[in-house]
PDB file of C-alpha atoms and ligand atoms in Angstrom:
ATOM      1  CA  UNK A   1      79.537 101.468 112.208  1.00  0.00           C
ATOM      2  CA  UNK A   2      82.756 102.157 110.800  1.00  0.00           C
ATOM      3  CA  UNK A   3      82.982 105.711 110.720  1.00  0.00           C
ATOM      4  CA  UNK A   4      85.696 106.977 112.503  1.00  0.00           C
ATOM      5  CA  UNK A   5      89.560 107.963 111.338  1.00  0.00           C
ATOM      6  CA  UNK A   6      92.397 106.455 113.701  1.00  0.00           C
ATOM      7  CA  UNK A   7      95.168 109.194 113.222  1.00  0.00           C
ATOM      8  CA  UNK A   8      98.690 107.906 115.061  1.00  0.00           C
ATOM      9  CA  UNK A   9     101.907 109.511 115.205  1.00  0.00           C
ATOM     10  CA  UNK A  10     105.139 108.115 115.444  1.00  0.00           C
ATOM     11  CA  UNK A  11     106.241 111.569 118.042  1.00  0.00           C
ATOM     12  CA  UNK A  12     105.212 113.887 119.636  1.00  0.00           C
ATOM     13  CA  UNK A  13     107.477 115.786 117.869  1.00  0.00           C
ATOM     14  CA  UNK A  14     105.368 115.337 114.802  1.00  0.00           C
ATOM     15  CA  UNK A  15     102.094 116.941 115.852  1.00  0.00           C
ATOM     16  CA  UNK A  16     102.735 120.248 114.408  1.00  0.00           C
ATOM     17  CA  UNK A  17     102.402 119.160 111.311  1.00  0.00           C
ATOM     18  CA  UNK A  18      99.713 116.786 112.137  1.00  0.00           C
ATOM     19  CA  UNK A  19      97.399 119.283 113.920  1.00  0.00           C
ATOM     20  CA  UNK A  20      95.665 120.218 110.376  1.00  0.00           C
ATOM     21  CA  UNK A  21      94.529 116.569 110.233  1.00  0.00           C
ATOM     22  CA  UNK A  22      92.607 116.687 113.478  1.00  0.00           C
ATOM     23  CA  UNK A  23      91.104 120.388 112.174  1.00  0.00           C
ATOM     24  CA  UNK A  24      90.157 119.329 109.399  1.00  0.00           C
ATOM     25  CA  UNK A  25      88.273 116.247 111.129  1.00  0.00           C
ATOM     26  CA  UNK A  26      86.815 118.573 113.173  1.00  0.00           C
ATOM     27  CA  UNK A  27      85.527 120.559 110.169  1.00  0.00           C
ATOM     28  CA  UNK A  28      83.567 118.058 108.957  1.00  0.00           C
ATOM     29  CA  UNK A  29      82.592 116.383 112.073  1.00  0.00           C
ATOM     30  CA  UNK A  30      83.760 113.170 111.621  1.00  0.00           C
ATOM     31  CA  UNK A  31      84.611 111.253 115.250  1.00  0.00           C
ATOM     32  CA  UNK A  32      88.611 110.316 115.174  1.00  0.00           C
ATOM     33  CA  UNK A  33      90.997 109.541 117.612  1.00  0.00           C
ATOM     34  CA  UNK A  34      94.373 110.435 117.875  1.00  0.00           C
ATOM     35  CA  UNK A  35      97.866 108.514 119.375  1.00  0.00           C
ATOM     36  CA  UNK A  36     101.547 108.665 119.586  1.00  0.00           C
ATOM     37  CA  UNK A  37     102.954 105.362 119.143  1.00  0.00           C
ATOM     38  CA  UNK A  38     106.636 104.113 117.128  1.00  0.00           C
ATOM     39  CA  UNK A  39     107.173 101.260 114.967  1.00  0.00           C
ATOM     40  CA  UNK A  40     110.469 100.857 116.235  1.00  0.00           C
ATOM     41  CA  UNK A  41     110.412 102.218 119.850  1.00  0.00           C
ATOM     42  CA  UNK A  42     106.957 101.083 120.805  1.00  0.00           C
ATOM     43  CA  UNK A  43     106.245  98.141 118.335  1.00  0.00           C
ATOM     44  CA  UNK A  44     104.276  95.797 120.062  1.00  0.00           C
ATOM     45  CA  UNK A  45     101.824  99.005 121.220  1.00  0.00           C
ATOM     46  CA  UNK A  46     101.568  99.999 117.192  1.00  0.00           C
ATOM     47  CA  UNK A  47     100.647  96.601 116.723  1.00  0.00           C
ATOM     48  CA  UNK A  48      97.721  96.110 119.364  1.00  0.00           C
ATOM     49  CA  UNK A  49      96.447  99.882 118.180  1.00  0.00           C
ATOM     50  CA  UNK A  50      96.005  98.610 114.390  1.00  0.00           C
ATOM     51  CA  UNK A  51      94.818  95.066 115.033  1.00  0.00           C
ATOM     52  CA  UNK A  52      92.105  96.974 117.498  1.00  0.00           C
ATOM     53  CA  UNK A  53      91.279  99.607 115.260  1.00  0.00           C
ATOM     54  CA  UNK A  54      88.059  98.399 113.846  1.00  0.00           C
ATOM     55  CA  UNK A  55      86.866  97.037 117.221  1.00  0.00           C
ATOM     56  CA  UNK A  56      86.778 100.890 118.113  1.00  0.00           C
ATOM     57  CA  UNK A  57      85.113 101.807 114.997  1.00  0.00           C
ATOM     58  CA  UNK A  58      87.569 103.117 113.134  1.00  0.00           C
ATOM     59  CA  UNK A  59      87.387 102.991 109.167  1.00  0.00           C
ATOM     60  CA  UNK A  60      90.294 104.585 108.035  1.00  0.00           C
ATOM     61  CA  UNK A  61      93.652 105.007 109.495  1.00  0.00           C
ATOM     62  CA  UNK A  62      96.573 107.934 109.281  1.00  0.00           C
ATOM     63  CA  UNK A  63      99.564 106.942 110.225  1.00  0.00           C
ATOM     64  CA  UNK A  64     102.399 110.234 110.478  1.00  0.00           C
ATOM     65  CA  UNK A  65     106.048 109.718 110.885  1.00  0.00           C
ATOM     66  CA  UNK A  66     109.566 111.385 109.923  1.00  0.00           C
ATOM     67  CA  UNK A  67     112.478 110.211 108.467  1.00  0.00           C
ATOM     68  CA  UNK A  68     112.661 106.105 108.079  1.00  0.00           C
ATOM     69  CA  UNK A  69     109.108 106.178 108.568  1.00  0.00           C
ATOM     70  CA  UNK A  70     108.309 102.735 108.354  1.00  0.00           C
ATOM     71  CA  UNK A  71     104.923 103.233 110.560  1.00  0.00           C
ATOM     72  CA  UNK A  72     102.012 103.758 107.934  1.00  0.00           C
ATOM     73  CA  UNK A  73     103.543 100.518 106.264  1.00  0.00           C
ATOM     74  CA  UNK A  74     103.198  98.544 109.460  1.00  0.00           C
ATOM     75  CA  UNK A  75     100.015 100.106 110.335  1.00  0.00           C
ATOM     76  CA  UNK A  76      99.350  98.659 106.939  1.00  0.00           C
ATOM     77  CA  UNK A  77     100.651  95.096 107.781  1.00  0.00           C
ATOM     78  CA  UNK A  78      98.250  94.855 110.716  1.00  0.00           C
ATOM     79  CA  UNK A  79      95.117  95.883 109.057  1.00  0.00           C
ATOM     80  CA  UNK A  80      92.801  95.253 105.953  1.00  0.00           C
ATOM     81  CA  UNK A  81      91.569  99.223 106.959  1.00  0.00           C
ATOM     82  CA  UNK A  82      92.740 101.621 104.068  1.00  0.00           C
ATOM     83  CA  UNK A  83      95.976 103.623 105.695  1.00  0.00           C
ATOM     84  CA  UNK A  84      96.739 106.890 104.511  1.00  0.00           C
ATOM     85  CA  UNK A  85     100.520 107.476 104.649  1.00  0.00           C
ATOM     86  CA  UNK A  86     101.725 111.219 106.111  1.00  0.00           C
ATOM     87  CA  UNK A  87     104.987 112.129 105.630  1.00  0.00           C
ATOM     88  CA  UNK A  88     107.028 114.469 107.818  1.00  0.00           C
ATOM     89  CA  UNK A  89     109.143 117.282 106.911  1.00  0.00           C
ATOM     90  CA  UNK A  90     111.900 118.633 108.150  1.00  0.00           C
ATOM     91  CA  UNK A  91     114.313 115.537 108.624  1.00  0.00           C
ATOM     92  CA  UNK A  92     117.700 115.779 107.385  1.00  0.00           C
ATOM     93  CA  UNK A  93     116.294 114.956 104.060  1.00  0.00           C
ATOM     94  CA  UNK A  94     113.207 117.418 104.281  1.00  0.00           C
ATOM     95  CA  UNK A  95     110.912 114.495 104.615  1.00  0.00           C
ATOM     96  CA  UNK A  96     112.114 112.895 100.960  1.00  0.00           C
ATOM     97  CA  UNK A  97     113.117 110.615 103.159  1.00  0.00           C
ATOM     98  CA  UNK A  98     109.628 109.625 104.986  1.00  0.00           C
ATOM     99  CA  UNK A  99     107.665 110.072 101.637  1.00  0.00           C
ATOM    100  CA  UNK A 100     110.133 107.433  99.802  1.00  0.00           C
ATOM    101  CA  UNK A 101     109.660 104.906 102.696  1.00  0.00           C
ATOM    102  CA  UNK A 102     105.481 104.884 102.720  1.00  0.00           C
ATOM    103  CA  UNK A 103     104.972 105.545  99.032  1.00  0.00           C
ATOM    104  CA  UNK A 104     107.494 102.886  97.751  1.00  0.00           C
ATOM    105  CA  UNK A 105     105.414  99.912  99.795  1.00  0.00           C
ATOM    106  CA  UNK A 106     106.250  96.529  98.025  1.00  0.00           C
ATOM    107  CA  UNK A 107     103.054  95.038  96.109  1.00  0.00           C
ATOM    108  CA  UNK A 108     100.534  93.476  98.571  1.00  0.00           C
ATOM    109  CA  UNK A 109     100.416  96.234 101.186  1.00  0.00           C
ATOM    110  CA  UNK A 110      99.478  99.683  99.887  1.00  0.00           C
ATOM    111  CA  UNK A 111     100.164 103.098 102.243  1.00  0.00           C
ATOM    112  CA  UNK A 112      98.129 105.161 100.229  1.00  0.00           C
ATOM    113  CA  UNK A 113     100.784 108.366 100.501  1.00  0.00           C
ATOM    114  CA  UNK A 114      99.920 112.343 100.585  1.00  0.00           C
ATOM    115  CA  UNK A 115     102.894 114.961 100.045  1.00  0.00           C
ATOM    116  CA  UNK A 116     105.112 115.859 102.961  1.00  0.00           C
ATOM    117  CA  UNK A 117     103.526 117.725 105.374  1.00  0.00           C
ATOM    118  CA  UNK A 118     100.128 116.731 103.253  1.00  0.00           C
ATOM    119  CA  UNK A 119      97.860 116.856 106.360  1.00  0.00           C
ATOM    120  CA  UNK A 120      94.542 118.291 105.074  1.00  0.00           C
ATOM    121  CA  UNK A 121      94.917 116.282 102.275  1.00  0.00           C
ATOM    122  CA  UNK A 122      95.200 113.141 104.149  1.00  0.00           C
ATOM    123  CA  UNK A 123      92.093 114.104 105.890  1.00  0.00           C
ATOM    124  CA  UNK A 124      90.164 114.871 103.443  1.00  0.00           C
ATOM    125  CA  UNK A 125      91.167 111.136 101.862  1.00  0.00           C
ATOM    126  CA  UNK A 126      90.034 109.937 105.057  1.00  0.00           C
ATOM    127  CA  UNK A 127      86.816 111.980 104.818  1.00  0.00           C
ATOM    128  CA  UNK A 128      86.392 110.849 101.040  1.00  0.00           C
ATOM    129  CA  UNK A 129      86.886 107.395 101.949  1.00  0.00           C
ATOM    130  CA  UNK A 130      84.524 107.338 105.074  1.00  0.00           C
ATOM    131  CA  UNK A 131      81.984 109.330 102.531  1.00  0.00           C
ATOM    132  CA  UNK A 132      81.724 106.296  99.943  1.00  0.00           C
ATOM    133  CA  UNK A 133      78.966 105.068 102.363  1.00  0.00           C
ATOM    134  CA  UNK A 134      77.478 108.506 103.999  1.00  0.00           C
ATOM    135  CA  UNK A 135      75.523 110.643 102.320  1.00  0.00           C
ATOM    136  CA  UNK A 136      75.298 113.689 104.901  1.00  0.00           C
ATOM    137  CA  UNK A 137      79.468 113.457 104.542  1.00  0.00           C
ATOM    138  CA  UNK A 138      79.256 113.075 101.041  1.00  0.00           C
ATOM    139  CA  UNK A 139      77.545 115.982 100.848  1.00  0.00           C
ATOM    140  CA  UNK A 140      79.728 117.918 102.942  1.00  0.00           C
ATOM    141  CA  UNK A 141      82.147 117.173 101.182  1.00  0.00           C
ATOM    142  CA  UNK A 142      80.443 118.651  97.952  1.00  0.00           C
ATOM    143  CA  UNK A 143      80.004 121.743 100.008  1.00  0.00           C
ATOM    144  CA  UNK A 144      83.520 121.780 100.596  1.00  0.00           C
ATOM    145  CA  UNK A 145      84.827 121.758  97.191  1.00  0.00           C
ATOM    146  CA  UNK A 146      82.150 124.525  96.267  1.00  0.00           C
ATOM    147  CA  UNK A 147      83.620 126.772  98.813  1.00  0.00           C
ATOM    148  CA  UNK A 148      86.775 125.840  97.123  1.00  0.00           C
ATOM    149  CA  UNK A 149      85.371 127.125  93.778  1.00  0.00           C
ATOM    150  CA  UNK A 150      83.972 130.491  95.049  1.00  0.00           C
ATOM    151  CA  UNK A 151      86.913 131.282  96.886  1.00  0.00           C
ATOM    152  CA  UNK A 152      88.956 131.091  92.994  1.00  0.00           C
ATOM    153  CA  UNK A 153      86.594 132.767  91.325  1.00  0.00           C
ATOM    154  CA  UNK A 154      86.404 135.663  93.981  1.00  0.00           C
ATOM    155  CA  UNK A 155      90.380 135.935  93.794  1.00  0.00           C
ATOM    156  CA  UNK A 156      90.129 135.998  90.056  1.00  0.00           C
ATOM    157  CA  UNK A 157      87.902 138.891  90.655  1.00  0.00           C
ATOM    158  CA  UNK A 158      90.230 140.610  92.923  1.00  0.00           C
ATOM    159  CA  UNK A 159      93.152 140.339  90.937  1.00  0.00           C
ATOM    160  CA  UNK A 160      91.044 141.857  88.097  1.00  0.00           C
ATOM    161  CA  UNK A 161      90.223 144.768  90.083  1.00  0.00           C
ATOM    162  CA  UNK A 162      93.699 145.238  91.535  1.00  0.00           C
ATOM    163  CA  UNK A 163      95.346 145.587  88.064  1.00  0.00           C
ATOM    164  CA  UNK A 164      92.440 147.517  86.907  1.00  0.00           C
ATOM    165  CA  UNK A 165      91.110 145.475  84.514  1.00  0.00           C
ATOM    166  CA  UNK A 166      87.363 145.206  83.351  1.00  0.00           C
ATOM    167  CA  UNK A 167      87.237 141.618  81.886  1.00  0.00           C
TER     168      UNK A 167
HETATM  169  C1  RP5 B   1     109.981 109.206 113.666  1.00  0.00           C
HETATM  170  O1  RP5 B   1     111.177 109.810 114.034  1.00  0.00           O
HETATM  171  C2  RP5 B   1     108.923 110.130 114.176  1.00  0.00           C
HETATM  172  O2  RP5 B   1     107.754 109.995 113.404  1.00  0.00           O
HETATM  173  C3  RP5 B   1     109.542 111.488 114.054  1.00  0.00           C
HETATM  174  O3  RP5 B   1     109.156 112.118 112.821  1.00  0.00           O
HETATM  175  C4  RP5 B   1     111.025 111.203 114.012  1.00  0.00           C
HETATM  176  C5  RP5 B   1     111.783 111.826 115.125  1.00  0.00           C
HETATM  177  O4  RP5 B   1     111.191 111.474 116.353  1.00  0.00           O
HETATM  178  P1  RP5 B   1     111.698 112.134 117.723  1.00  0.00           P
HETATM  179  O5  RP5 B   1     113.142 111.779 117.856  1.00  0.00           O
HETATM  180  O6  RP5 B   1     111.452 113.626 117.580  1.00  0.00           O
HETATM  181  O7  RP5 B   1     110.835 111.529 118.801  1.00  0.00           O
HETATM  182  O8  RP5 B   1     109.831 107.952 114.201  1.00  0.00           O
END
């Protein structure tokens, strides 16, 4: 059974703004593992990761990485698994950089690319993907967005109050 995300960074140096991915696994319980690993500095080990991935029941992969950040589209190159493309921030070009280099994939191999430093959101992809076939996560995923709602509608609220108004 497929149902596990396969998060890999190109650094170390990018795990503070990865950390929100593996929360946000957590959250909803779904089983991940996570991996430092380069396209340019450690090729051959990105390779043997992605071609491997489903064998360790992965279904979806995040691949993280900063500046020319060619990783998610190798990732890609290695796998018929969906990859989620996470930009870094904070390069030299604030991560306009890494987002232009995983969005702009040539036709035939999508990276499908969140914002810089888009970490819940490329978890909760993940999640959505994994939740096309599970129910349970489906469902907690429903939860998820209702908590969403509630927590707008109870700001509305405050703000109403603050500025004293009724309606
Ligand atoms: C990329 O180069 C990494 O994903 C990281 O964002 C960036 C800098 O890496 P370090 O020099 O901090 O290891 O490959």
């Amino acid at each position: 059974m497929r149902n596990g995300v396969g998060v890999l960074m190109g650094s170390y140096s990018d795990f503070p703004q990865v950390e929100s991915v593996i929360i946000t696994l957590r959250e909803f319980g779904v089983p991940f593992e996570a991996k430092v690993a380069s396209a340019h500095r450690t090729p051959e080990i990105v390779k043997e990761w992605a071609t491997t991935a489903p064998e360790r029941d992965l279904g979806v992969l995040i691949a993280a990485a900063g500046g020319a950040a060619h990783l998610a589209g190798v990732v890609a190159g290695f796998t018929i698994l969906p990859v989620i493309g996470l930009p870094i921030g904070g390069t030299a070009l604030s991560g306009f950089d890494s987002l232009l280099s995983m969005v702009q994939m040539p036709a035939g191999i999508p990276v499908a690319t969140v914002a810089v430093g888009g970490a819940i959101n490329a978890a909760l992809l993940a999640v959505q993907i994994l939740a096309v076939g599970d129910d349970a996560l489906a469902a907690k995923l429903r939860a998820h967005r209702e908590k969403m709602h509630q927590s707008v509608v109870d700001k509305d609220a405050l703000l109403r109050q603050k500025i004293g108004l009724n309606r």
